[in-house]
């Protein structure tokens, strides 16, 4: 039996499930920013720890958390939940916000949905060329938001910043 069509379908689904952006994103629209402190969930701390462990184990410097980034990851994750789809909509506005409010000179973003553990989402990002490029990128700070939708699906936004 030929499993080639099934393998193509799995690959296509994996590409849709995960996505990444860098400074080249187009402007689409604007979203309001949040300026309140947002508490960190255990899954978020685990994701950041796994990313830093990966970076250090592969010869890259560890990254520092930055609350200004957290407002943007939280906003975007909530937006994706409302739309019930993973996207990089409004990346340009997040980048501009971080340029103005965090003195960012470079911004990258990884998004995902459907993964139920920190290990699963980080492993998926590392196996994806674009996501891996952001994880290994020349950045100094990062943050992540992980939220579960009402129907139980996890959504993730991970933003990297170079100051």
Tab-separated table of C-alpha atoms in Angstrom:
chain	number	residue	atom	x	y	z
A	1	UNK	CA	0.000	0.000	0.000
A	2	UNK	CA	1.329	3.445	-0.942
A	3	UNK	CA	1.405	5.844	2.050
A	4	UNK	CA	2.728	8.762	-0.011
A	5	UNK	CA	-0.615	10.716	-0.086
A	6	UNK	CA	-0.978	10.244	3.665
A	7	UNK	CA	2.589	11.469	4.250
A	8	UNK	CA	1.895	14.543	2.102
A	9	UNK	CA	-1.268	15.259	4.081
A	10	UNK	CA	0.606	14.971	7.396
A	11	UNK	CA	3.372	17.254	6.121
A	12	UNK	CA	0.829	19.797	4.860
A	13	UNK	CA	-0.999	19.778	8.212
A	14	UNK	CA	2.288	20.224	10.083
A	15	UNK	CA	3.152	23.230	7.940
A	16	UNK	CA	-0.236	24.807	8.576
A	17	UNK	CA	-0.116	24.094	12.310
A	18	UNK	CA	3.193	25.880	12.750
A	19	UNK	CA	4.342	29.122	11.260
A	20	UNK	CA	6.981	31.793	11.828
A	21	UNK	CA	7.711	35.424	11.022
A	22	UNK	CA	10.601	37.807	11.041
A	23	UNK	CA	11.023	41.499	10.279
A	24	UNK	CA	9.740	41.070	6.717
A	25	UNK	CA	6.028	40.832	7.681
A	26	UNK	CA	3.514	43.102	5.971
A	27	UNK	CA	1.303	45.581	7.825
A	28	UNK	CA	-2.289	44.385	8.001
A	29	UNK	CA	-4.156	46.358	10.668
A	30	UNK	CA	-3.740	47.518	14.234
A	31	UNK	CA	-4.536	45.908	17.561
A	32	UNK	CA	-4.635	47.470	21.004
A	33	UNK	CA	-1.660	46.911	23.273
A	34	UNK	CA	-1.839	45.729	26.847
A	35	UNK	CA	0.377	47.361	29.440
A	36	UNK	CA	-0.546	45.401	32.547
A	37	UNK	CA	1.683	42.798	34.166
A	38	UNK	CA	0.715	39.321	33.069
A	39	UNK	CA	1.527	36.335	35.262
A	40	UNK	CA	3.499	33.408	33.883
A	41	UNK	CA	1.943	29.946	33.630
A	42	UNK	CA	4.057	26.845	34.349
A	43	UNK	CA	3.860	25.766	30.672
A	44	UNK	CA	5.222	29.168	29.621
A	45	UNK	CA	8.143	28.950	32.057
A	46	UNK	CA	8.852	25.451	30.722
A	47	UNK	CA	8.847	26.666	27.104
A	48	UNK	CA	11.276	29.484	27.880
A	49	UNK	CA	13.521	27.107	29.856
A	50	UNK	CA	13.513	24.571	27.004
A	51	UNK	CA	14.361	27.252	24.437
A	52	UNK	CA	17.220	28.563	26.588
A	53	UNK	CA	18.494	25.018	27.200
A	54	UNK	CA	18.424	24.356	23.468
A	55	UNK	CA	20.275	27.623	22.774
A	56	UNK	CA	22.989	27.006	25.384
A	57	UNK	CA	23.447	23.358	24.326
A	58	UNK	CA	23.960	24.531	20.737
A	59	UNK	CA	26.424	27.335	21.461
A	60	UNK	CA	24.022	30.289	21.595
A	61	UNK	CA	23.583	32.695	24.487
A	62	UNK	CA	20.566	32.372	26.750
A	63	UNK	CA	17.803	34.946	26.423
A	64	UNK	CA	16.229	37.133	29.103
A	65	UNK	CA	12.513	37.623	29.681
A	66	UNK	CA	11.080	41.090	29.068
A	67	UNK	CA	7.609	42.132	30.323
A	68	UNK	CA	7.101	44.517	27.396
A	69	UNK	CA	7.203	41.524	25.057
A	70	UNK	CA	4.689	39.633	27.225
A	71	UNK	CA	1.991	42.216	26.527
A	72	UNK	CA	2.371	41.545	22.812
A	73	UNK	CA	2.466	37.737	23.066
A	74	UNK	CA	-0.631	37.800	25.261
A	75	UNK	CA	-2.559	40.100	22.932
A	76	UNK	CA	-1.751	38.028	19.884
A	77	UNK	CA	-2.502	34.680	21.506
A	78	UNK	CA	-5.907	35.966	22.612
A	79	UNK	CA	-6.516	37.278	19.085
A	80	UNK	CA	-5.753	33.840	17.592
A	81	UNK	CA	-8.123	32.197	20.073
A	82	UNK	CA	-10.889	34.647	19.118
A	83	UNK	CA	-10.304	33.932	15.410
A	84	UNK	CA	-9.872	30.184	16.094
A	85	UNK	CA	-6.827	30.088	13.826
A	86	UNK	CA	-3.080	30.413	14.090
A	87	UNK	CA	-1.654	33.463	12.313
A	88	UNK	CA	0.892	36.248	12.227
A	89	UNK	CA	-1.777	38.891	11.649
A	90	UNK	CA	-0.599	42.309	12.814
A	91	UNK	CA	3.028	41.208	13.293
A	92	UNK	CA	4.215	44.531	11.915
A	93	UNK	CA	2.322	46.399	14.666
A	94	UNK	CA	3.847	44.165	17.360
A	95	UNK	CA	7.274	44.788	15.871
A	96	UNK	CA	6.707	48.553	15.813
A	97	UNK	CA	5.412	48.521	19.390
A	98	UNK	CA	8.509	46.652	20.559
A	99	UNK	CA	10.803	48.932	18.560
A	100	UNK	CA	9.273	51.965	20.261
A	101	UNK	CA	8.719	50.562	23.758
A	102	UNK	CA	11.533	48.026	24.200
A	103	UNK	CA	14.196	49.603	21.967
A	104	UNK	CA	14.103	46.504	19.761
A	105	UNK	CA	16.344	46.527	16.687
A	106	UNK	CA	15.223	43.070	15.549
A	107	UNK	CA	12.016	41.111	16.205
A	108	UNK	CA	11.012	37.538	15.337
A	109	UNK	CA	7.916	35.530	16.127
A	110	UNK	CA	6.926	31.869	16.376
A	111	UNK	CA	3.292	30.816	16.688
A	112	UNK	CA	1.655	27.426	17.051
A	113	UNK	CA	-1.476	25.696	18.224
A	114	UNK	CA	-2.676	22.282	19.242
A	115	UNK	CA	0.390	21.121	21.186
A	116	UNK	CA	-0.404	20.095	24.755
A	117	UNK	CA	3.050	20.253	26.355
A	118	UNK	CA	6.002	22.607	26.386
A	119	UNK	CA	8.213	19.831	25.034
A	120	UNK	CA	5.898	19.177	22.097
A	121	UNK	CA	5.673	22.790	20.940
A	122	UNK	CA	9.412	23.463	21.340
A	123	UNK	CA	10.294	20.214	19.532
A	124	UNK	CA	7.973	21.174	16.673
A	125	UNK	CA	9.584	24.619	16.411
A	126	UNK	CA	13.088	23.134	16.444
A	127	UNK	CA	12.128	20.706	13.647
A	128	UNK	CA	10.807	23.578	11.495
A	129	UNK	CA	13.489	25.528	9.608
A	130	UNK	CA	11.890	28.958	10.055
A	131	UNK	CA	11.043	28.483	13.719
A	132	UNK	CA	14.475	27.056	14.445
A	133	UNK	CA	16.034	30.104	12.772
A	134	UNK	CA	14.187	32.333	15.246
A	135	UNK	CA	15.125	30.132	18.218
A	136	UNK	CA	18.791	30.227	17.170
A	137	UNK	CA	18.648	33.884	16.099
A	138	UNK	CA	20.697	36.857	17.217
A	139	UNK	CA	18.310	37.950	19.968
A	140	UNK	CA	18.712	39.117	23.566
A	141	UNK	CA	15.195	38.805	24.995
A	142	UNK	CA	12.073	36.716	24.552
A	143	UNK	CA	8.666	35.908	25.977
A	144	UNK	CA	5.857	33.467	25.311
A	145	UNK	CA	2.148	33.209	25.987
A	146	UNK	CA	0.295	29.901	26.047
A	147	UNK	CA	-3.490	29.969	26.353
A	148	UNK	CA	-6.113	27.267	26.134
A	149	UNK	CA	-9.249	28.128	24.159
A	150	UNK	CA	-12.758	27.347	25.394
A	151	UNK	CA	-12.713	24.176	23.282
A	152	UNK	CA	-9.462	23.030	24.934
A	153	UNK	CA	-6.983	23.834	22.149
A	154	UNK	CA	-3.670	25.457	23.142
A	155	UNK	CA	-2.383	28.513	21.232
A	156	UNK	CA	1.161	29.899	21.523
A	157	UNK	CA	2.921	33.141	20.613
A	158	UNK	CA	6.690	33.351	21.169
A	159	UNK	CA	8.408	36.654	20.371
A	160	UNK	CA	12.165	37.250	20.212
A	161	UNK	CA	13.767	40.702	20.463
A	162	UNK	CA	17.280	42.013	20.016
A	163	UNK	CA	17.949	45.190	22.008
